[in-house]
XYZ file of C-alpha atoms in Angstrom:
743
model
C 0.142 0.137 -0.040
C 2.848 2.429 1.057
C 4.646 1.843 -2.407
C 1.242 2.421 -4.306
C 0.820 5.802 -2.643
C 4.312 6.756 -3.304
C 4.334 5.873 -6.742
C 1.016 8.004 -6.951
C 2.609 11.043 -5.446
C 5.411 10.759 -8.271
C 2.949 10.322 -10.863
C 1.081 13.688 -9.418
C 4.581 15.381 -9.415
C 5.209 14.159 -13.246
C 1.765 15.437 -14.320
C 2.371 18.682 -12.708
C 5.652 19.115 -14.788
C 4.109 17.998 -18.006
C 1.478 20.722 -17.725
C 3.770 23.108 -17.206
C 2.630 23.843 -13.608
C 5.230 24.716 -10.482
C 5.687 21.716 -7.972
C 3.964 22.350 -4.835
C 6.566 23.708 -2.298
C 6.342 20.476 -0.097
C 7.254 18.080 -2.927
C 10.009 20.719 -4.068
C 13.237 19.089 -2.537
C 15.168 22.104 -3.378
C 13.276 23.922 -0.759
C 14.430 23.887 2.997
C 12.450 21.371 5.035
C 10.948 23.941 7.010
C 9.377 25.750 4.180
C 7.867 22.852 3.097
C 6.429 21.713 6.446
C 4.698 25.119 6.733
C 3.207 24.875 3.330
C 2.070 21.399 3.937
C 0.681 22.418 7.166
C -1.375 25.332 5.699
C -2.787 22.907 3.067
C -4.128 20.524 5.591
C -7.681 20.330 7.047
C -7.916 19.571 10.647
C -9.154 16.134 10.270
C -6.088 15.598 8.091
C -3.959 17.116 11.045
C -5.588 14.623 13.563
C -4.879 11.633 11.338
C -1.291 12.125 11.098
C -0.806 12.147 14.801
C -2.223 8.606 15.545
C -1.879 4.994 14.185
C -4.162 3.746 11.426
C -2.681 0.206 12.153
C -0.490 -1.733 14.453
C 2.408 -0.254 13.060
C 1.589 2.658 10.676
C 0.080 5.970 10.372
C -1.796 7.192 7.253
C 0.177 10.163 5.955
C -1.889 12.864 3.876
C -3.005 10.850 0.840
C -4.528 13.917 -0.642
C -1.546 15.668 -0.620
C 0.656 12.788 -2.064
C 2.162 12.099 1.553
C 2.457 8.396 1.772
C 1.832 6.153 4.872
C 4.489 6.138 7.599
C 5.590 2.683 8.960
C 7.467 2.026 11.905
C 8.469 -1.481 13.341
C 10.366 -3.049 16.293
C 13.907 -3.204 16.685
C 16.759 -2.558 18.076
C 18.483 -5.694 17.024
C 16.599 -6.381 13.414
C 13.393 -5.696 11.641
C 10.728 -7.426 13.482
C 8.459 -9.851 11.016
C 5.088 -8.181 9.747
C 1.819 -8.677 11.718
C -1.677 -8.199 10.997
C -3.062 -4.959 10.176
C -5.049 -4.953 13.507
C -3.753 -8.021 15.269
C -0.488 -8.992 16.742
C -0.616 -12.139 14.721
C 1.967 -12.900 12.092
C 0.727 -11.814 8.645
C 2.266 -15.055 7.217
C 4.738 -13.535 4.900
C 7.482 -15.453 3.454
C 9.746 -12.443 2.726
C 10.036 -10.801 5.878
C 12.732 -12.615 7.364
C 16.083 -10.602 8.564
C 19.572 -10.561 9.833
C 19.539 -10.476 13.622
C 22.285 -8.339 14.864
C 23.668 -9.106 18.310
C 21.640 -7.401 21.247
C 22.873 -4.130 22.520
C 24.476 -5.091 25.372
C 26.974 -6.799 22.914
C 27.246 -3.760 21.080
C 27.893 -1.566 23.927
C 30.919 -4.218 25.166
C 32.670 -3.593 21.782
C 33.744 -0.057 22.991
C 33.860 0.765 19.671
C 31.743 3.788 18.163
C 32.599 2.475 14.349
C 30.778 -0.516 15.237
C 27.715 1.257 16.385
C 27.705 3.194 12.962
C 28.135 -0.051 11.069
C 25.075 -1.463 13.210
C 22.748 1.292 12.269
C 23.832 1.446 8.649
C 23.186 -2.266 8.192
C 19.767 -2.121 10.261
C 18.862 0.993 8.401
C 19.299 -0.723 5.025
C 17.377 -3.983 5.996
C 14.645 -1.574 7.475
C 14.397 0.560 4.098
C 14.227 -2.594 2.123
C 11.069 -3.893 3.823
C 9.399 -0.488 3.578
C 10.168 0.683 7.290
C 10.280 4.332 7.785
C 11.014 4.172 11.574
C 12.968 1.614 13.739
C 11.644 1.533 17.168
C 15.235 1.595 18.947
C 17.998 1.970 19.890
C 17.410 1.580 24.158
C 19.594 3.611 26.269
C 18.169 2.995 29.623
C 20.688 2.624 32.432
C 21.211 -0.952 34.174
C 20.383 0.014 37.597
C 19.456 -3.358 38.758
C 20.762 -6.748 37.127
C 17.243 -8.194 37.480
C 15.848 -5.663 35.062
C 14.237 -7.910 32.382
C 14.937 -5.552 29.432
C 18.607 -4.748 30.134
C 19.805 -6.983 27.255
C 18.176 -4.200 24.707
C 20.310 -1.391 26.429
C 23.691 -0.149 26.472
C 24.941 -0.788 30.049
C 25.150 0.944 33.300
C 27.365 4.176 32.397
C 25.808 7.260 30.817
C 29.035 8.277 28.900
C 29.921 4.843 27.518
C 25.942 4.870 26.118
C 26.281 8.080 24.840
C 29.161 7.485 22.669
C 27.609 4.126 21.303
C 24.071 5.464 20.664
C 25.196 8.707 18.593
C 26.787 6.744 15.932
C 24.203 4.024 15.746
C 21.576 6.688 15.207
C 23.801 8.564 12.374
C 24.444 5.170 10.687
C 20.730 4.368 10.481
C 19.213 8.025 9.583
C 21.787 8.387 6.805
C 19.889 5.357 4.995
C 16.549 7.658 5.484
C 15.339 5.514 8.392
C 14.467 7.262 11.183
C 15.884 6.078 14.408
C 13.380 6.099 17.533
C 15.626 6.418 20.762
C 13.722 4.636 23.869
C 12.489 4.291 26.676
C 12.174 8.227 27.853
C 12.929 8.001 30.802
C 13.916 6.054 33.927
C 12.445 2.882 32.597
C 15.134 0.721 34.347
C 12.894 -2.170 35.368
C 10.073 -4.022 33.718
C 8.236 -5.389 36.808
C 4.754 -3.170 37.063
C 6.082 -1.085 34.387
C 2.911 0.870 33.808
C 2.508 1.632 37.307
C 6.020 2.473 38.540
C 6.179 6.120 39.800
C 10.049 6.870 39.614
C 11.285 9.136 42.569
C 14.768 10.606 41.811
C 16.610 13.335 42.417
C 17.566 15.924 39.947
C 21.139 15.161 40.059
C 20.890 11.285 39.460
C 18.404 12.432 36.697
C 20.605 14.724 34.891
C 23.898 12.876 35.662
C 22.893 9.200 35.036
C 19.696 8.826 33.440
C 19.512 11.468 30.938
C 22.914 11.996 29.419
C 22.399 9.386 26.561
C 19.165 10.481 25.477
C 20.676 14.151 25.305
C 23.391 12.903 23.271
C 21.076 11.304 20.692
C 19.108 14.342 20.586
C 21.966 16.848 20.396
C 24.735 15.051 18.777
C 23.037 12.161 17.092
C 19.877 14.650 15.790
C 17.536 11.644 16.394
C 14.057 12.067 14.406
C 12.130 10.018 16.713
C 11.716 9.364 20.541
C 9.654 7.204 22.634
C 8.203 7.660 25.740
C 8.151 5.070 28.811
C 5.551 3.164 30.385
C 6.324 4.284 33.803
C 5.529 7.427 35.524
C 7.863 10.490 36.961
C 6.480 12.894 39.207
C 3.096 11.069 38.885
C 2.846 11.750 35.223
C 2.957 9.331 32.527
C 6.025 9.367 30.609
C 4.334 9.353 27.266
C 2.996 12.811 28.231
C 4.892 14.065 30.747
C 5.293 17.917 31.148
C 8.512 17.848 32.891
C 10.250 15.282 30.709
C 8.815 15.990 27.161
C 8.301 19.774 27.426
C 10.639 21.203 29.895
C 13.603 19.156 29.446
C 13.337 17.428 25.925
C 11.674 20.188 23.763
C 12.529 23.186 26.046
C 16.148 22.700 27.419
C 17.488 20.409 24.842
C 15.633 22.106 21.669
C 14.602 18.445 20.108
C 12.697 19.256 16.917
C 11.707 15.418 16.276
C 8.694 13.448 17.080
C 7.622 12.007 20.330
C 6.087 8.534 20.002
C 3.998 6.773 22.394
C 5.005 3.419 23.589
C 2.225 1.104 22.529
C -0.575 1.565 25.048
C 1.462 4.056 26.845
C -1.202 7.005 26.395
C -3.613 7.435 29.047
C -5.490 10.701 28.913
C -6.322 13.020 25.734
C -6.082 16.409 27.425
C -2.589 15.208 29.078
C -1.595 13.719 25.450
C -2.546 17.084 24.048
C -0.820 19.456 26.510
C 2.474 17.342 27.763
C 4.528 16.716 24.804
C 3.075 13.718 22.989
C 3.251 13.969 19.120
C 2.122 10.374 17.788
C 0.054 7.636 19.534
C 0.666 4.233 18.833
C -0.863 1.037 20.215
C -3.599 2.024 22.711
C -6.350 -0.553 22.971
C -9.976 1.122 22.948
C -13.334 0.218 23.817
C -14.378 3.184 25.813
C -10.721 3.384 26.234
C -10.148 0.429 28.509
C -9.810 -2.633 26.618
C -9.002 -4.320 23.352
C -11.456 -3.340 20.524
C -10.614 -4.175 16.652
C -10.184 -1.351 14.347
C -10.532 1.225 17.088
C -7.707 3.819 15.997
C -10.525 6.621 15.653
C -11.146 6.252 19.542
C -7.415 6.903 20.394
C -7.029 9.887 22.753
C -5.152 11.883 20.084
C -7.961 10.757 17.559
C -11.738 11.628 17.839
C -11.671 12.582 21.548
C -9.020 14.877 20.753
C -11.138 16.515 17.717
C -13.877 16.985 19.778
C -12.220 18.838 22.825
C -10.798 21.107 19.896
C -14.520 21.619 18.647
C -15.848 22.533 21.736
C -13.120 25.089 22.644
C -11.746 23.045 25.344
C -8.274 22.739 23.487
C -6.790 25.082 21.233
C -5.017 23.890 17.762
C -1.715 25.557 19.009
C -0.502 22.168 20.488
C -1.836 20.278 17.430
C -0.188 22.384 14.710
C 3.443 21.781 16.757
C 2.389 18.240 16.916
C 1.955 18.095 12.851
C 4.812 20.411 12.392
C 7.183 17.537 13.860
C 5.120 14.803 12.312
C 5.595 16.619 8.746
C 9.331 17.044 9.339
C 9.547 13.249 10.037
C 7.961 12.348 6.772
C 9.986 15.006 4.736
C 12.849 13.293 6.296
C 11.941 9.622 5.425
C 8.937 8.897 3.245
C 9.067 12.333 1.092
C 13.066 12.128 0.721
C 13.146 10.969 -2.750
C 16.731 10.601 -2.487
C 16.652 7.553 -0.469
C 17.952 4.300 -1.819
C 16.408 0.912 -1.960
C 18.073 -0.644 0.912
C 19.017 -4.280 1.195
C 17.939 -7.174 3.208
C 19.743 -10.648 4.410
C 23.076 -9.590 2.306
C 26.176 -11.471 3.184
C 27.733 -7.975 4.024
C 25.180 -7.425 6.617
C 25.923 -10.949 8.152
C 29.774 -9.949 8.069
C 28.874 -6.935 9.862
C 26.709 -9.083 12.684
C 29.783 -11.580 12.870
C 32.298 -8.698 13.530
C 30.107 -6.845 16.178
C 29.349 -10.110 17.922
C 33.444 -11.010 17.658
C 34.370 -7.877 19.030
C 31.791 -7.656 21.710
C 32.445 -11.085 23.241
C 34.309 -10.692 26.556
C 36.803 -13.296 27.988
C 36.342 -12.926 31.566
C 38.999 -15.531 32.939
C 41.467 -17.314 31.218
C 43.570 -18.930 34.073
C 46.447 -21.128 32.976
C 45.726 -19.842 29.276
C 43.099 -22.477 28.798
C 41.779 -20.355 25.780
C 41.726 -20.460 22.740
C 41.279 -23.980 22.178
C 44.400 -25.734 20.997
C 43.101 -26.910 17.629
C 46.412 -27.812 16.273
C 45.923 -31.543 17.047
C 43.089 -34.222 16.899
C 41.032 -33.462 20.269
C 37.428 -34.323 21.927
C 35.477 -31.435 22.746
C 32.447 -31.917 24.747
C 29.508 -29.022 24.323
C 27.259 -28.871 27.256
C 24.172 -26.895 28.052
C 20.784 -26.132 26.407
C 21.931 -22.733 25.529
C 24.081 -24.376 22.902
C 20.988 -25.747 20.790
C 18.515 -23.013 21.880
C 17.879 -20.143 19.360
C 17.828 -17.008 20.985
C 16.477 -14.811 18.339
C 12.876 -16.129 18.978
C 11.350 -14.599 22.130
C 12.171 -11.731 24.832
C 9.186 -9.372 23.856
C 9.143 -6.991 21.124
C 12.689 -7.364 20.092
C 11.699 -11.435 19.098
C 12.972 -11.665 15.263
C 12.362 -14.083 12.699
C 15.888 -14.330 11.558
C 16.445 -15.655 7.955
C 19.304 -18.056 9.791
C 20.599 -18.517 13.394
C 23.961 -20.429 13.833
C 23.507 -22.045 17.000
C 26.744 -22.318 19.501
C 26.803 -26.227 18.952
C 26.383 -25.762 15.103
C 29.209 -23.345 14.935
C 31.530 -25.450 17.098
C 30.944 -28.305 14.779
C 31.436 -26.469 11.891
C 34.399 -24.397 12.722
C 36.663 -26.644 15.077
C 37.926 -28.758 11.885
C 37.937 -32.072 10.925
C 40.420 -33.763 13.337
C 38.320 -32.725 16.089
C 35.224 -34.613 17.600
C 32.778 -32.661 19.014
C 30.021 -34.337 21.244
C 27.275 -33.119 22.913
C 25.523 -33.440 26.408
C 22.270 -31.537 27.591
C 23.401 -30.999 31.102
C 20.238 -29.499 32.012
C 16.722 -28.548 30.965
C 15.540 -24.855 31.032
C 12.932 -23.125 28.803
C 11.563 -25.359 26.177
C 9.668 -22.940 24.354
C 10.242 -22.930 20.925
C 7.604 -20.461 19.613
C 7.207 -16.835 19.980
C 4.415 -14.418 18.194
C 4.159 -17.027 15.428
C 7.677 -17.535 14.757
C 8.782 -21.259 15.340
C 12.481 -21.877 16.414
C 14.275 -24.586 14.271
C 15.116 -26.523 17.609
C 12.971 -29.491 19.413
C 13.797 -29.042 23.258
C 11.422 -31.578 24.911
C 13.339 -33.603 27.091
C 12.024 -36.673 29.347
C 15.280 -37.223 31.200
C 15.596 -36.037 34.872
C 17.803 -33.564 36.054
C 20.135 -36.353 37.548
C 20.275 -38.303 34.665
C 21.292 -35.171 32.548
C 23.902 -34.412 34.911
C 25.547 -37.860 35.238
C 25.633 -38.120 31.492
C 27.478 -34.906 31.076
C 29.989 -35.545 33.956
C 30.573 -39.189 32.589
C 31.605 -37.811 29.246
C 33.411 -34.776 30.513
C 35.849 -37.081 32.197
C 37.027 -38.396 28.875
C 36.878 -35.221 26.943
C 40.098 -33.009 26.000
C 37.978 -29.837 26.522
C 34.446 -29.299 28.025
C 32.660 -26.184 26.943
C 29.349 -25.170 28.571
C 26.895 -22.755 27.302
C 24.562 -21.780 29.945
C 23.134 -18.770 31.491
C 19.837 -17.181 30.908
C 17.432 -17.117 27.691
C 14.508 -14.944 26.318
C 11.750 -16.767 28.557
C 9.462 -14.848 30.687
C 11.043 -13.808 33.968
C 14.716 -13.916 32.233
C 15.969 -11.497 29.787
C 12.630 -10.902 28.234
C 10.178 -7.507 28.282
C 7.304 -7.187 30.516
C 8.880 -9.069 33.681
C 12.223 -8.948 35.637
C 14.368 -11.697 36.652
C 13.115 -13.197 40.140
C 16.721 -14.015 41.357
C 20.294 -13.104 40.771
C 21.374 -16.708 40.551
C 21.324 -18.985 37.559
C 18.196 -20.990 36.910
C 17.631 -24.509 36.155
C 20.264 -26.086 38.477
C 23.140 -24.737 36.535
C 25.302 -24.006 39.453
C 25.449 -27.612 40.647
C 26.278 -28.951 36.959
C 29.028 -26.239 36.317
C 30.803 -27.173 39.737
C 30.547 -30.890 38.772
C 32.062 -30.415 35.330
C 34.588 -28.238 36.736
C 35.730 -31.038 38.904
C 35.491 -33.769 36.308
C 37.742 -31.971 33.756
C 40.339 -29.372 34.333
C 39.983 -27.665 30.809
C 36.154 -26.733 31.581
C 35.090 -23.169 30.071
C 32.064 -21.921 30.822
C 30.135 -19.467 28.353
C 27.355 -17.486 29.706
C 24.637 -16.194 27.291
C 22.793 -13.373 28.730
C 22.145 -9.910 28.595
C 22.648 -9.385 32.436
C 25.185 -10.327 35.097
C 24.406 -13.212 37.054
C 25.718 -14.774 40.498
C 28.745 -16.980 39.905
C 29.420 -18.501 43.318
C 31.735 -20.964 41.590
C 33.970 -18.599 39.693
C 36.977 -19.454 41.811
C 36.677 -23.134 40.872
C 36.514 -22.402 36.853
C 39.237 -21.572 34.867
C 37.967 -19.713 31.692
C 34.738 -17.946 31.727
C 33.447 -16.089 28.683
C 30.514 -13.668 28.536
C 28.727 -14.475 25.228
C 25.640 -12.208 25.160
C 22.810 -12.885 22.476
C 24.746 -12.631 19.451
C 21.931 -12.884 16.842
C 22.165 -14.541 13.176
C 25.990 -15.620 13.563
C 26.139 -16.521 17.653
C 27.731 -19.869 16.617
C 30.411 -18.514 14.267
C 31.247 -15.855 16.407
C 31.536 -17.849 19.484
C 33.667 -20.355 17.848
C 35.824 -17.662 16.227
C 36.646 -16.378 19.879
C 36.983 -19.648 21.554
C 39.241 -21.033 18.834
C 41.368 -17.789 18.639
C 40.583 -17.115 15.125
C 39.234 -13.614 16.861
C 41.310 -12.396 19.692
C 38.563 -11.276 22.165
C 38.649 -7.446 22.869
C 35.433 -6.937 24.454
C 34.845 -4.819 27.794
C 31.961 -5.168 30.471
C 29.460 -2.275 29.811
C 28.473 -2.970 33.395
C 29.698 -4.232 36.939
C 29.254 -7.783 37.476
C 28.939 -8.005 41.290
C 29.242 -10.981 43.363
C 25.756 -10.827 44.752
C 22.419 -8.819 44.603
C 22.991 -6.825 47.594
C 26.258 -5.249 46.138
C 23.906 -3.148 43.662
C 22.566 -0.112 45.571
C 18.954 -0.405 44.342
C 18.984 -3.635 46.257
C 21.115 -2.921 49.218
C 18.957 0.070 49.976
C 15.699 -1.813 49.735
C 14.253 0.319 46.879
C 13.592 -2.183 44.441
C 10.901 -2.688 43.243
C 9.198 0.117 45.115
C 6.238 0.404 47.449
C 2.442 0.464 46.733
C 0.401 3.350 47.659
C -2.327 2.885 50.063
C -5.464 2.358 47.955
C -3.905 3.274 44.755
C -2.770 1.605 41.790
C 0.670 3.284 41.793
C 3.964 2.230 43.137
C 6.398 4.586 44.095
C 10.189 3.147 43.464
C 12.651 5.792 45.036
C 16.386 5.627 43.447
C 17.723 6.087 47.107
C 21.400 5.405 45.620
C 20.981 8.654 43.559
C 23.989 9.000 41.242
C 25.972 5.961 42.683
C 24.929 3.395 40.141
C 27.501 0.426 39.250
C 30.979 0.914 39.617
C 30.104 4.361 41.074
C 28.320 2.430 44.069
C 30.954 -0.222 44.191
C 33.590 2.614 44.824
C 31.642 4.422 47.341
C 30.894 1.162 49.391
C 34.401 -0.230 48.557
C 33.018 -3.319 47.147
C 35.094 -5.977 44.926
C 33.301 -7.060 41.827
C 33.408 -10.430 40.329
C 34.532 -8.636 37.197
C 34.427 -4.842 37.035
C 32.923 -2.271 34.727
C 35.507 -2.167 31.593
C 37.111 -5.332 32.318
C 38.048 -7.633 29.491
C 40.990 -9.874 28.783
C 42.636 -10.728 25.503
C 45.038 -13.701 24.175
C 47.906 -11.126 23.881
C 49.293 -8.927 26.528
C 49.552 -5.100 26.575
C 51.686 -2.393 28.183
C 50.448 1.028 28.736
C 53.340 3.769 28.992
C 53.345 6.678 31.086
C 50.266 9.066 30.441
C 51.394 12.602 30.213
C 48.965 15.944 29.800
C 49.719 18.979 27.224
C 49.012 21.290 30.149
C 48.702 21.440 33.739
C 46.230 23.768 34.151
C 42.913 24.148 32.331
C 40.821 27.255 31.505
C 36.983 26.813 31.992
C 36.454 26.982 28.108
C 39.384 24.819 27.453
C 40.572 21.092 26.801
C 43.127 19.240 28.003
C 44.598 16.013 26.111
C 46.433 13.254 27.866
C 48.712 10.996 25.770
C 50.056 7.579 26.273
C 51.874 4.869 24.395
C 50.173 1.357 24.247
C 52.309 -1.634 23.286
C 51.117 -5.076 22.070
C 53.589 -7.344 24.348
C 52.265 -10.570 23.086
C 52.664 -12.902 20.381
C 48.893 -12.181 18.740
C 47.584 -9.355 17.116
C 44.984 -8.051 19.298
C 42.836 -4.695 20.637
C 42.955 -2.943 23.809
C 40.687 -0.140 25.067
C 42.355 2.682 26.777
C 39.928 3.932 29.339
C 40.115 7.606 31.266
C 38.323 8.359 34.293
C 38.200 11.700 35.956
C 38.312 12.092 39.719
C 37.250 15.610 41.523
C 39.786 15.851 44.169
C 37.523 18.532 46.176
C 33.895 19.230 45.498
C 31.271 20.976 47.466
C 28.729 18.463 46.395
C 29.563 14.669 46.825
C 30.677 13.078 43.681
C 31.741 9.580 42.608
C 35.351 8.673 43.331
C 35.613 8.440 39.419
C 33.414 8.419 36.366
C 34.303 7.395 32.743
C 35.017 10.555 30.434
C 37.156 9.162 27.534
C 37.998 5.773 26.017
C 39.619 4.794 22.717
C 40.058 1.063 20.990
C 43.371 0.481 19.589
C 44.412 -2.342 17.519
C 48.101 -3.634 17.435
C 49.989 -6.226 15.865
C 52.164 -8.238 17.797
C 55.491 -5.900 19.124
C 53.670 -2.793 17.575
C 53.381 0.210 19.753
C 50.937 2.995 19.027
C 50.378 6.547 20.691
C 46.798 7.167 21.813
C 45.289 10.557 22.984
C 42.322 11.142 25.059
C 40.986 14.852 25.085
C 38.436 16.028 27.728
C 36.647 19.239 28.281
C 34.976 21.211 30.838
C 31.941 19.065 30.639
C 33.963 15.944 31.847
C 34.739 17.856 35.031
C 31.232 19.100 35.650
C 28.380 17.765 38.011
C 24.800 18.935 37.903
C 23.877 21.346 40.710
C 20.408 20.757 41.278
C 19.702 23.690 43.570
C 21.102 26.166 40.514
C 19.464 23.852 38.349
C 22.629 23.905 36.201
C 25.942 22.168 35.359
C 28.979 23.441 37.199
C 32.733 22.719 36.826
C 34.392 23.971 40.088
C 37.882 25.279 39.920
C 40.500 23.202 41.505
C 42.403 19.888 41.477
C 41.531 16.684 39.293
C 42.923 13.558 38.294
C 42.849 11.639 35.168
C 42.947 7.781 35.947
C 43.895 5.765 33.024
C 44.088 2.177 32.576
C 42.351 -0.793 30.825
C 39.483 -1.359 33.091
C 37.647 0.480 36.110
C 39.496 -1.676 38.708
C 42.992 -1.529 36.620
C 43.580 2.094 36.137
C 47.646 2.111 36.499
C 48.021 5.815 35.554
C 47.314 8.904 37.384
C 47.778 12.431 35.925
C 47.010 15.426 37.982
C 45.589 18.561 36.534
C 43.972 21.827 37.739
C 41.061 23.748 36.354
C 41.537 27.379 36.860
């Protein structure tokens, strides 16, 4: 339908030219977008204005057919283009050409610590979306990992606002360069899933501005994102899809955002608030009296007939409506009305190569005592692969990011295909977890029914492990409910399905035991001291099996770094130590207040404050080679308020394999009028080196890296005084310290 309307628009354009008439300004690509927006706005009827600000189907809005503006199509991301559903139902449309390349989950992308990988990710996903006729991808997500129980953390970019900011900007730029709008989500404070429609977040302004907003701000002011999605939860007792403080005061006021605010599906609750408090496009609200599902009820949406009637009665003016329509038209001219857009491409080998490279760069080698890894494939070996996650598709399930992947290589398949002919790969199930093989009409290729008991499975795995040269277990979480999945949070920090018992037994049975954790969240590892090699394998998408085999065999030297702190127990996280998660129900009310009592002390900031030792620290990640960081120097000892300072050091690959290291710079304020974290990440750079090679790395910071948010003055401040740049390759391995002064 969309392509037919687009063709009709071009036909009208051609007819106007043949009659010698001037093109309408809104179709004339030589005119500035703002001029075209105003021209189109002036031609629209009130009914047409109302139509473009709400959905006409599950994932589309109608455009303005009379003016040759085609339908606008959104689709879920952020890891691939979701398969098409029916017009008015969540059931699969039954198409055979809506499969996709599944890219690694965003936790893996963050773990690359490589902005160029984010740009490649956005570019490839934008090309797939364009080919599928999608004008907006609902992603990426940049909510902060506050609790490791968060069911949707796998879709986000970790715990640190600076790292998330540096990774989200190129993702947006790569996607929007294809003429496809990114829609950054979920704005804001959507840091856990349980009761997400009822949680009212209570947070101080310092934490809001320093921790939870920076990645969104970078997306808006640096990435120039065209779309932004509100969150289900509340802030200051207003739903975030129509929130005066977040959407009008901060987003559109302080930040000058010129794009559209899209509701999360069903996140709209009131016509007046939606009209006045910053929402621009309403999607997904079920209605039969605005309470429950009704088929084809789009004209009953809050921003549909009820909005029009309130305008007609004089209860609302058209001022807010015209602002919404301007934003929507701006979105149209950037996407559907950009006749310079290409055709895109789908399921190309180039996209699979991009997915595999991102996965390889994001896999984190957490532990490698005795150099067990990489696997020695130079001689004949017997490798035992254990675990349900070796044979379970992870592209199916997890909520809105569930995909219909054209192909997904499972870890066991990857090991069988890439370990070589001389190596015999055996398999033992080891445990039974989530045997679900279907989600929203997409059926997984594996069959996971298992009649044997847990004891029988463990005994089989241990017996086979005793005679294997290597044992590689793929365990962790999955995309089932109450695991890494939308809609609920995890119920416990520990591994499910009795995996701890299995891991300890395998480690005792074979000294060459490797544990690969598949998850988007950290998990408890009480046995970590008994296991010599641990790898964080994430949810890697279509090329999971190839990428994991690449790293385990050493064809790819691991270079990933953790984007979050991996603590030993749940109470090592501030939200849980202080008893603030999941909040407190209001008496006689359906709202739950969740107070962020830890304030700015999230992740490694909390660990530093409480002097806690993580199991694996933020920024940690090993390699099959070794690196030496030379002495760091600064280009000046004093820094003026509007100036910058550059730190330089040599990085040398002192090992025998080519590899990549991430140099990380944290800033410490030696004295401040307000309490500050001991250190905060403010710069990083990934450098690739051949064996024996040395390269100079420079890291530059400005005044913003020294600033904190003064909540009483409601402004960012950088106080004159002494600072330290702490430089190393992990938040707990900062070997260089350089002092400097801000004048």
